[in-house]
Amino acid sequence: MPVILNNIDGVTGVVKEPGKTFAKEKLKDTSVLVVGGGGREHAIVDALSRSPFVTKIYCAPGNAGIAAQAECVPISDHDIQALLDFAGDKGIDLTVVGPEVPLSMGIADAFAAAGRRIFGPSAAAARIECSKDWAKALMIKYGVPTASYRSFDDFDEAWAYVRERPFPQVLKYDGLAAGKGVTIPRTAEEAEADLRSMLLDDRFGKGKVVVEEFLTGPEFSFMCLVDGPKVFPLALAQDHKRAFEGDEGPNTGGMGAYSPLPFISAEEEEWALEHIMKPVAEGLVAEGAPFKGLLYGGLMKTPQGIKVIEFNCRFGDPETEVVLPRLESDFYLMLSAIADGTDMPEIRWSEDASLGFVLASKGYPGSYGKGFPIGGIDDAAGRVKVYHMGTRSTEQGIVTAGGRVLMTVGMAPSLKEARDKALAAAEGIVCGNLFFRKDIGHQVL
Ligand code: AMP
Ligand code: GLY
């Protein structure tokens, strides 16, 4: 009988009997279902697979890379009833939700009503991401620093307000818009066209527009595990939202990331925890929508201090792909502590830095082709972590199947070495239809 482990208390995560090991067979079988099929879910599966407590991982729907570490099941991440039935049939111990759409549709509420353990917030708490207008009102009410704003549902009123104010301004569609609902018009003409498309042509559906003051400064992502008023910070990361080098081109889901961040001090991080993340978690409790899951603060270090750009109700993508590889604690126990409302184990991080490049389909974030064969993945995966974001297995091998396709993540004692490793791996990927930004980390390297 192979003795693998591990000497960690299953509840507290604390080493119990120093010097002793436990057989994996002595632990009870634990199966986890991860919902989603991108790079974030690949990193979540990868982190869960390092937990000695997890004996089986399913992923719905998963992708070609995830299939090497989890059993992929062909259920859409939007199909809440099918996911609940699957979890019941397989006796899944914990379900972990990646994307925001099933959360906004109430997957956590449905699982809770059925008595199934789940990691992810209720639909009411997910409004922090799904309604920009609601999130702004919450921040103002609880004194959380953010850009000043006004909301409009009428085009004429919005246009009358916007045209009197200095440019640039920031326009945000109120609902979910797959990362495409924010524009930063620099002239009155651009602003009028954007307002028309959002309020008259209903480009994303009928909804309000939030008009925000334009802020400047470096952005960073502060992800915290949250259980009601309790907030547990994860390592900071920075995303790169624009498609092209030099932060040019359209906004994307994110073209690369790194962690930790040399430009945010421990004091600034503590300040953001105390003045932003905790007040918002407490505010959500006070509003009757306590948050249980991962609260993502998209923050900006402005000349007037740290302010909120946006909140998300889930792990960031691609931030998760650079943060979780640095985690030394047991991820399953951490998620369980939130799901069960029990004590959080100590959260420890590697001293190593991580940095990753996203390889995206040519044309992304606009329209792009799919089905292009990809070579060199195994070689890259032998040197760095390669997370699959949008891939599919075919008889001819692995092919592209999404806008963002792969992410190579290097880890090393310095950000520069991590960058060099990840860059070499990205350059070794062979595909006729991929591009990537080579300047990830340019603000600090
Ligand atoms: P969001 O989807 O809210 O994260 O917005 C997308 C991107 O637009 C952000 O990552 C920022 O780069 C930019 N942005 C959003 N709000 C502001 C703001 N008030 N001032 C400056 N840039 C902003
Ligand atoms: N990387 C930004 C996000 O996950 O929304």
Coordinates of C-alpha atoms and ligand atoms in Angstrom, one line a residue:
M1 CA 0.0 0.0 0.0
P2 CA 1.6 3.2 -1.1
V3 CA 2.0 5.7 1.7
I4 CA 1.9 9.1 0.1
L5 CA 1.0 11.8 2.5
N6 CA 0.6 14.1 4.4
N7 CA 0.2 15.1 7.8
I8 CA -2.5 17.7 7.7
D9 CA -5.6 17.9 9.8
G10 CA -8.5 17.7 7.4
V11 CA -10.5 20.4 9.2
T12 CA -7.9 23.0 10.2
G13 CA -5.2 22.3 7.6
V14 CA -2.6 22.3 10.4
V15 CA 0.2 19.7 10.6
K16 CA -1.0 17.3 13.3
E17 CA 1.7 14.8 14.1
P18 CA 5.1 16.2 12.9
G19 CA 7.3 13.5 11.5
K20 CA 4.5 11.1 10.7
T21 CA 2.7 10.3 7.5
F22 CA -0.8 9.0 6.8
A23 CA -1.8 6.7 4.0
K24 CA -3.9 8.3 1.3
E25 CA -6.1 5.2 1.6
K26 CA -7.1 6.2 5.1
L27 CA -8.7 9.4 3.9
K28 CA -12.3 9.2 2.8
D29 CA -12.9 9.4 -1.0
T30 CA -13.7 12.9 -2.0
S31 CA -14.9 14.0 -5.4
V32 CA -15.0 17.5 -6.7
L33 CA -16.9 19.0 -9.7
V34 CA -15.4 22.1 -11.3
V35 CA -17.8 24.0 -13.4
G36 CA -16.4 25.8 -16.5
G37 CA -13.9 25.0 -19.3
G38 CA -11.2 27.7 -19.5
G39 CA -7.8 28.5 -18.3
R40 CA -9.1 29.6 -14.9
E41 CA -10.8 26.2 -14.4
H42 CA -7.6 24.4 -15.6
A43 CA -5.7 26.2 -12.9
I44 CA -8.4 25.4 -10.3
V45 CA -8.3 21.7 -11.3
D46 CA -4.5 21.7 -11.1
A47 CA -4.5 23.2 -7.6
L48 CA -7.2 20.8 -6.4
S49 CA -5.3 17.9 -7.8
R50 CA -2.4 18.8 -5.5
S51 CA -4.7 18.2 -2.5
P52 CA -4.2 14.8 -0.9
F53 CA -7.9 15.0 0.2
V54 CA -9.2 15.0 -3.3
T55 CA -9.5 11.6 -4.9
K56 CA -11.5 12.4 -8.0
I57 CA -12.1 15.5 -10.1
Y58 CA -14.8 16.1 -12.7
C59 CA -15.0 19.2 -14.9
A60 CA -18.0 20.3 -16.8
P61 CA -17.4 20.9 -19.7
G62 CA -13.6 21.1 -19.3
N63 CA -11.3 21.2 -22.3
A64 CA -8.5 19.2 -23.9
G65 CA -5.9 20.2 -21.3
I66 CA -8.1 19.7 -18.3
A67 CA -8.9 16.2 -19.5
A68 CA -5.4 15.2 -18.5
Q69 CA -6.2 16.0 -14.8
A70 CA -9.9 15.6 -14.5
E71 CA -12.7 13.6 -16.1
C72 CA -14.5 16.0 -18.4
V73 CA -18.3 15.7 -18.7
P74 CA -20.2 17.2 -21.6
I75 CA -22.5 19.4 -19.6
S76 CA -22.8 23.1 -20.3
D77 CA -21.7 25.4 -17.4
H78 CA -25.2 27.1 -17.9
D79 CA -27.2 23.9 -17.4
I80 CA -27.8 24.2 -13.7
Q81 CA -30.3 21.3 -13.5
A82 CA -28.1 18.9 -15.3
L83 CA -25.1 19.9 -13.1
L84 CA -27.2 19.3 -10.0
D85 CA -28.4 15.9 -11.3
F86 CA -24.8 15.0 -12.1
A87 CA -23.6 16.0 -8.6
G88 CA -26.4 13.9 -7.1
D89 CA -25.7 10.9 -9.2
K90 CA -22.0 10.9 -8.5
G91 CA -22.3 11.9 -4.9
I92 CA -20.0 14.9 -5.5
D93 CA -18.6 16.3 -2.2
L94 CA -17.9 19.9 -3.4
T95 CA -18.8 21.8 -6.5
V96 CA -16.5 24.8 -7.5
V97 CA -17.9 27.3 -9.9
G98 CA -15.6 29.2 -12.3
P99 CA -17.6 31.5 -14.5
E100 CA -20.0 34.3 -13.5
V101 CA -23.0 33.4 -15.7
P102 CA -24.1 30.2 -13.8
L103 CA -23.6 32.2 -10.5
S104 CA -25.8 35.0 -11.8
M105 CA -28.4 32.3 -12.8
G106 CA -28.5 31.0 -9.2
I107 CA -26.4 27.8 -9.3
A108 CA -25.3 28.3 -5.7
D109 CA -28.9 28.8 -4.6
A110 CA -30.0 25.7 -6.4
F111 CA -27.2 23.6 -4.9
A112 CA -27.8 25.0 -1.4
A113 CA -31.5 24.2 -1.7
A114 CA -30.7 20.7 -2.6
G115 CA -28.3 20.4 0.4
R116 CA -25.2 20.1 -1.8
R117 CA -21.9 21.8 -0.9
I118 CA -20.8 24.4 -3.4
F119 CA -18.2 27.1 -3.6
G120 CA -19.6 30.3 -5.2
P121 CA -21.9 33.1 -4.2
S122 CA -25.7 33.3 -4.4
A123 CA -27.3 35.1 -7.3
A124 CA -28.1 38.0 -4.9
A125 CA -24.5 38.4 -3.9
A126 CA -23.3 37.9 -7.6
R127 CA -25.0 41.2 -8.4
I128 CA -21.7 42.8 -7.3
E129 CA -20.5 41.8 -10.7
C130 CA -23.7 41.4 -12.7
S131 CA -25.0 44.9 -12.1
K132 CA -22.5 47.8 -12.3
D133 CA -25.2 50.2 -11.1
W134 CA -26.0 48.1 -8.0
A135 CA -22.3 47.7 -7.2
K136 CA -21.6 51.4 -7.5
A137 CA -24.6 52.2 -5.1
L138 CA -23.2 49.6 -2.6
M139 CA -19.7 51.2 -2.7
I140 CA -21.1 54.7 -2.1
K141 CA -23.4 53.5 0.7
Y142 CA -20.5 51.8 2.5
G143 CA -17.9 54.4 1.9
V144 CA -15.7 52.4 -0.4
P145 CA -13.5 54.6 -2.7
T146 CA -14.4 54.4 -6.4
A147 CA -14.8 56.7 -9.4
S148 CA -17.7 59.2 -9.1
Y149 CA -20.6 58.2 -11.4
R150 CA -24.2 58.6 -12.5
S151 CA -26.6 56.1 -14.1
F152 CA -29.0 56.6 -17.0
D153 CA -31.6 54.6 -18.8
D154 CA -32.6 57.5 -21.1
F155 CA -30.4 58.4 -24.1
D156 CA -31.2 62.1 -24.1
E157 CA -30.5 62.5 -20.4
A158 CA -27.2 60.6 -20.6
W159 CA -26.1 62.5 -23.7
A160 CA -27.0 65.9 -22.1
Y161 CA -24.8 64.9 -19.0
V162 CA -21.9 63.4 -20.9
R163 CA -21.4 66.2 -23.5
E164 CA -21.0 68.9 -20.7
R165 CA -18.2 67.0 -19.0
P166 CA -14.5 66.7 -19.8
F167 CA -13.2 63.8 -21.8
P168 CA -12.2 61.0 -21.6
Q169 CA -15.1 59.5 -19.7
V170 CA -16.0 55.9 -19.0
L171 CA -19.2 54.3 -20.1
K172 CA -20.3 51.0 -18.6
Y173 CA -23.3 48.9 -19.6
D174 CA -25.1 47.9 -16.4
G175 CA -25.4 44.1 -17.1
L176 CA -23.1 41.3 -18.0
A177 CA -21.5 41.9 -21.4
A178 CA -18.7 39.4 -21.6
G179 CA -16.0 42.0 -21.0
K180 CA -17.3 44.2 -23.9
G181 CA -19.6 46.6 -22.0
V182 CA -17.0 49.3 -21.1
T183 CA -15.9 52.0 -23.5
I184 CA -13.6 55.0 -22.9
P185 CA -14.7 57.7 -25.4
R186 CA -12.1 60.5 -25.9
T187 CA -14.4 62.8 -27.9
A188 CA -18.1 63.8 -27.8
E189 CA -18.6 62.0 -31.2
E190 CA -17.3 58.7 -29.8
A191 CA -19.4 59.1 -26.6
E192 CA -22.6 59.8 -28.6
A193 CA -22.0 56.7 -30.7
D194 CA -21.4 54.5 -27.7
L195 CA -24.4 55.8 -25.8
R196 CA -26.6 55.3 -28.9
S197 CA -25.4 51.7 -29.2
M198 CA -26.0 50.9 -25.6
L199 CA -29.2 52.9 -24.9
L200 CA -31.0 53.2 -28.3
D201 CA -29.8 50.1 -30.3
D202 CA -29.7 48.0 -27.1
R203 CA -26.4 46.3 -28.2
F204 CA -26.3 44.3 -25.0
G205 CA -30.0 44.2 -24.3
K206 CA -32.2 46.8 -22.5
G207 CA -30.4 48.3 -19.6
K208 CA -28.8 51.2 -17.9
V209 CA -25.5 52.9 -18.5
V210 CA -23.1 54.0 -15.8
V211 CA -21.1 57.1 -16.6
E212 CA -17.9 57.3 -14.6
E213 CA -15.1 59.7 -13.9
F214 CA -11.9 58.6 -15.7
L215 CA -9.2 57.5 -13.3
T216 CA -5.5 56.9 -13.9
G217 CA -2.8 54.7 -12.4
P218 CA -1.7 51.1 -12.4
E219 CA -4.5 48.5 -12.1
F220 CA -4.2 45.3 -10.0
S221 CA -6.4 42.4 -9.0
F222 CA -7.1 41.7 -5.3
M223 CA -8.8 38.3 -5.0
C224 CA -10.2 37.3 -1.6
L225 CA -11.9 34.3 -0.3
V226 CA -15.0 35.6 1.5
D227 CA -17.5 34.0 3.9
G228 CA -20.0 36.7 4.9
P229 CA -18.0 39.3 6.8
K230 CA -14.8 37.1 6.9
V231 CA -12.2 38.0 4.3
F232 CA -9.1 36.0 3.4
P233 CA -6.8 37.7 0.9
L234 CA -4.9 35.8 -1.8
A235 CA -1.7 36.9 -3.5
L236 CA -2.0 40.0 -5.7
A237 CA -1.8 39.8 -9.5
Q238 CA -1.9 42.2 -12.4
D239 CA -3.8 41.4 -15.6
H240 CA -3.1 43.0 -19.1
K241 CA -6.5 43.9 -20.6
R242 CA -5.6 45.4 -23.9
A243 CA -5.0 43.1 -26.9
F244 CA -1.7 44.5 -28.2
E245 CA 1.7 45.4 -26.9
G246 CA 2.1 48.8 -25.2
D247 CA -1.4 48.5 -23.9
E248 CA -2.9 49.3 -27.3
G249 CA -6.0 47.9 -29.0
P250 CA -9.3 46.7 -27.8
N251 CA -10.1 45.4 -24.3
T252 CA -10.0 41.6 -23.9
G253 CA -10.6 39.2 -21.1
G254 CA -6.9 39.5 -20.3
M255 CA -3.7 38.7 -22.3
G256 CA -1.3 37.8 -19.5
A257 CA -0.7 38.3 -15.8
Y258 CA 1.9 38.1 -13.1
S259 CA 2.2 37.8 -9.3
P260 CA 3.4 39.2 -6.9
L261 CA 3.3 42.9 -7.5
P262 CA 6.4 45.0 -6.7
F263 CA 4.4 48.3 -7.0
I264 CA 2.0 47.6 -4.1
S265 CA 3.5 47.6 -0.7
A266 CA 2.3 45.4 2.2
E267 CA 0.8 48.6 3.8
E268 CA -1.2 49.4 0.7
E269 CA -2.4 45.9 0.5
E270 CA -3.5 46.0 4.1
W271 CA -5.2 49.4 3.4
A272 CA -7.2 47.9 0.5
L273 CA -8.2 44.9 2.6
E274 CA -9.4 47.2 5.5
H275 CA -11.0 50.0 3.4
I276 CA -12.3 48.2 0.4
M277 CA -12.6 44.4 0.6
K278 CA -13.9 44.1 4.2
P279 CA -16.4 47.0 4.1
V280 CA -17.8 45.6 0.9
A281 CA -18.1 42.1 2.4
E282 CA -19.8 43.6 5.5
G283 CA -22.0 45.8 3.2
L284 CA -23.2 42.7 1.4
V285 CA -24.1 41.1 4.7
A286 CA -26.0 44.2 5.8
E287 CA -27.9 44.2 2.4
G288 CA -29.1 40.7 3.1
A289 CA -26.8 39.2 0.3
P290 CA -23.9 37.7 2.2
F291 CA -21.1 36.7 -0.1
K292 CA -19.7 33.1 0.0
G293 CA -17.0 32.5 -2.6
L294 CA -14.3 34.5 -4.3
L295 CA -14.6 38.3 -4.3
Y296 CA -12.4 39.9 -7.0
G297 CA -11.5 43.5 -6.5
G298 CA -10.3 45.2 -9.7
L299 CA -8.4 48.1 -8.1
M300 CA -6.4 51.1 -9.3
K301 CA -3.6 52.9 -7.5
T302 CA -4.5 56.5 -8.4
P303 CA -2.7 59.6 -7.3
Q304 CA -5.6 60.1 -4.8
G305 CA -5.2 56.5 -3.4
I306 CA -6.5 53.1 -4.2
K307 CA -10.0 53.0 -5.8
V308 CA -12.3 50.3 -7.1
I309 CA -12.7 49.9 -10.9
E310 CA -15.0 46.9 -10.7
F311 CA -15.9 43.8 -8.6
N312 CA -16.2 40.3 -9.9
C313 CA -18.0 37.5 -8.1
R314 CA -15.5 34.8 -9.2
F315 CA -11.8 34.0 -9.7
G316 CA -10.2 36.2 -12.3
D317 CA -9.0 34.8 -15.6
P318 CA -6.0 34.9 -16.3
E319 CA -5.0 36.0 -12.7
T320 CA -5.9 32.6 -11.2
E321 CA -3.5 30.9 -13.6
V322 CA -0.6 32.9 -12.0
V323 CA -1.8 33.0 -8.4
L324 CA -2.7 29.4 -7.7
P325 CA 0.6 28.0 -8.9
R326 CA 2.2 30.0 -6.0
L327 CA -0.2 28.6 -3.4
E328 CA 1.5 26.2 -0.9
S329 CA -1.6 25.5 1.2
D330 CA -4.3 23.0 0.5
F331 CA -6.7 24.6 -1.9
Y332 CA -9.4 22.0 -1.3
L333 CA -9.4 22.8 2.5
M334 CA -9.5 26.5 1.8
L335 CA -12.5 26.2 -0.5
S336 CA -14.2 23.8 2.0
A337 CA -13.7 26.3 4.8
I338 CA -15.7 28.9 2.8
A339 CA -18.3 26.5 1.7
D340 CA -18.8 25.1 5.3
G341 CA -18.2 28.3 7.3
T342 CA -15.4 26.6 9.2
D343 CA -12.0 27.9 10.2
M344 CA -9.6 28.8 7.3
P345 CA -6.3 27.0 7.3
E346 CA -3.2 29.2 7.2
I347 CA -2.7 30.4 3.6
R348 CA 1.0 30.2 2.5
W349 CA 2.6 31.4 -0.7
S350 CA 5.7 30.4 -2.5
E351 CA 8.5 33.1 -2.6
D352 CA 8.7 32.4 -6.3
A353 CA 7.2 34.8 -8.8
S354 CA 4.9 33.7 -11.7
L355 CA 4.2 35.3 -15.0
G356 CA 2.1 34.0 -17.9
F357 CA 1.4 34.7 -21.6
V358 CA -2.0 34.2 -23.1
L359 CA -1.9 32.8 -26.7
A360 CA -5.1 34.0 -28.4
S361 CA -6.7 33.4 -31.8
K362 CA -5.9 35.9 -34.5
G363 CA -8.8 38.4 -34.6
Y364 CA -9.7 38.0 -30.9
P365 CA -11.4 39.8 -29.1
G366 CA -13.3 40.3 -32.4
S367 CA -14.3 37.3 -34.7
Y368 CA -11.8 34.5 -35.2
G369 CA -11.5 31.1 -36.7
K370 CA -11.3 27.8 -34.8
G371 CA -10.0 24.3 -35.4
F372 CA -6.3 25.2 -36.1
P373 CA -3.9 22.4 -35.1
I374 CA -1.5 23.3 -32.2
G375 CA 2.0 21.7 -31.9
G376 CA 4.6 22.0 -29.2
I377 CA 2.3 21.8 -26.2
D378 CA 4.0 18.7 -24.6
D379 CA 7.4 20.3 -25.0
A380 CA 6.2 23.5 -23.4
A381 CA 4.4 21.6 -20.6
G382 CA 7.6 19.9 -19.8
R383 CA 9.2 23.2 -18.9
V384 CA 6.4 25.4 -17.5
K385 CA 2.8 25.2 -16.6
V386 CA 0.6 25.3 -19.7
Y387 CA -3.1 26.0 -19.0
H388 CA -5.6 25.3 -21.7
M389 CA -8.1 28.2 -22.2
G390 CA -9.9 27.2 -25.4
T391 CA -8.8 23.9 -26.9
R392 CA -10.4 20.7 -28.2
S393 CA -9.1 17.2 -28.8
T394 CA -9.6 15.8 -32.3
E395 CA -8.2 12.7 -34.1
Q396 CA -5.6 15.1 -35.6
G397 CA -4.5 16.2 -32.1
I398 CA -5.3 19.4 -30.1
V399 CA -6.9 22.3 -32.0
T400 CA -7.9 25.8 -31.2
A401 CA -11.5 26.2 -29.9
G402 CA -11.8 29.7 -28.5
G403 CA -10.6 33.3 -28.4
R404 CA -8.0 32.7 -25.7
V405 CA -6.4 29.3 -26.4
L406 CA -3.4 28.6 -24.1
M407 CA -1.4 30.2 -21.3
T408 CA 2.2 29.5 -20.5
V409 CA 3.1 30.3 -16.9
G410 CA 6.7 30.4 -15.7
M411 CA 7.7 30.3 -12.1
A412 CA 11.1 31.4 -10.8
P413 CA 12.8 33.3 -8.0
S414 CA 12.4 36.6 -9.9
L415 CA 9.6 38.0 -12.2
K416 CA 12.2 38.4 -15.0
E417 CA 13.3 34.7 -14.9
A418 CA 9.6 33.7 -14.7
R419 CA 9.0 35.8 -17.8
D420 CA 11.9 34.4 -19.7
K421 CA 10.8 30.8 -19.0
A422 CA 7.1 31.5 -20.0
L423 CA 8.2 33.5 -23.1
A424 CA 10.4 30.7 -24.3
A425 CA 7.6 28.2 -23.8
A426 CA 5.1 30.4 -25.6
E427 CA 7.5 30.9 -28.6
G428 CA 7.8 27.1 -28.8
I429 CA 4.0 26.7 -29.5
V430 CA 3.4 26.1 -33.2
C431 CA 0.1 27.2 -34.6
G432 CA -1.0 29.1 -37.7
N433 CA -3.6 31.2 -36.0
L434 CA -2.3 32.4 -32.6
F435 CA -0.8 35.6 -31.4
F436 CA 0.4 36.9 -28.0
R437 CA 1.7 40.0 -26.3
K438 CA 5.5 39.7 -25.5
D439 CA 5.4 42.6 -23.1
I440 CA 3.6 41.0 -20.1
G441 CA 5.0 42.6 -16.9
H442 CA 6.3 45.7 -18.8
Q443 CA 5.2 48.0 -15.9
V444 CA 7.7 46.3 -13.6
L445 CA 10.4 44.6 -15.8
Ligands
AMP1 P1 -14.2 46.8 -16.2 O1 -14.8 45.9 -17.1 O2 -15.1 47.6 -15.4 O3 -13.0 46.2 -15.5 O4 -13.4 47.9 -17.2 C1 -12.5 47.4 -18.2 C2 -11.3 48.3 -18.2 O5 -11.7 49.7 -18.4 C3 -10.6 48.4 -16.8 O6 -9.7 47.3 -16.7 C4 -9.9 49.7 -16.9 O7 -8.7 49.6 -17.7 C5 -10.9 50.6 -17.7 N1 -11.7 51.4 -16.8 C6 -12.8 51.0 -16.2 N2 -13.3 52.0 -15.4 C7 -12.4 53.0 -15.5 C8 -12.3 54.3 -14.9 N3 -13.2 54.8 -14.0 N4 -11.2 55.0 -15.2 C9 -10.2 54.6 -16.0 N5 -10.3 53.4 -16.6 C10 -11.3 52.6 -16.4
GLY2 N1 -9.0 39.3 -15.8 C1 -10.2 40.0 -15.6 C2 -11.4 39.2 -15.2 O1 -11.3 38.0 -14.8 O2 -12.5 39.7 -15.3

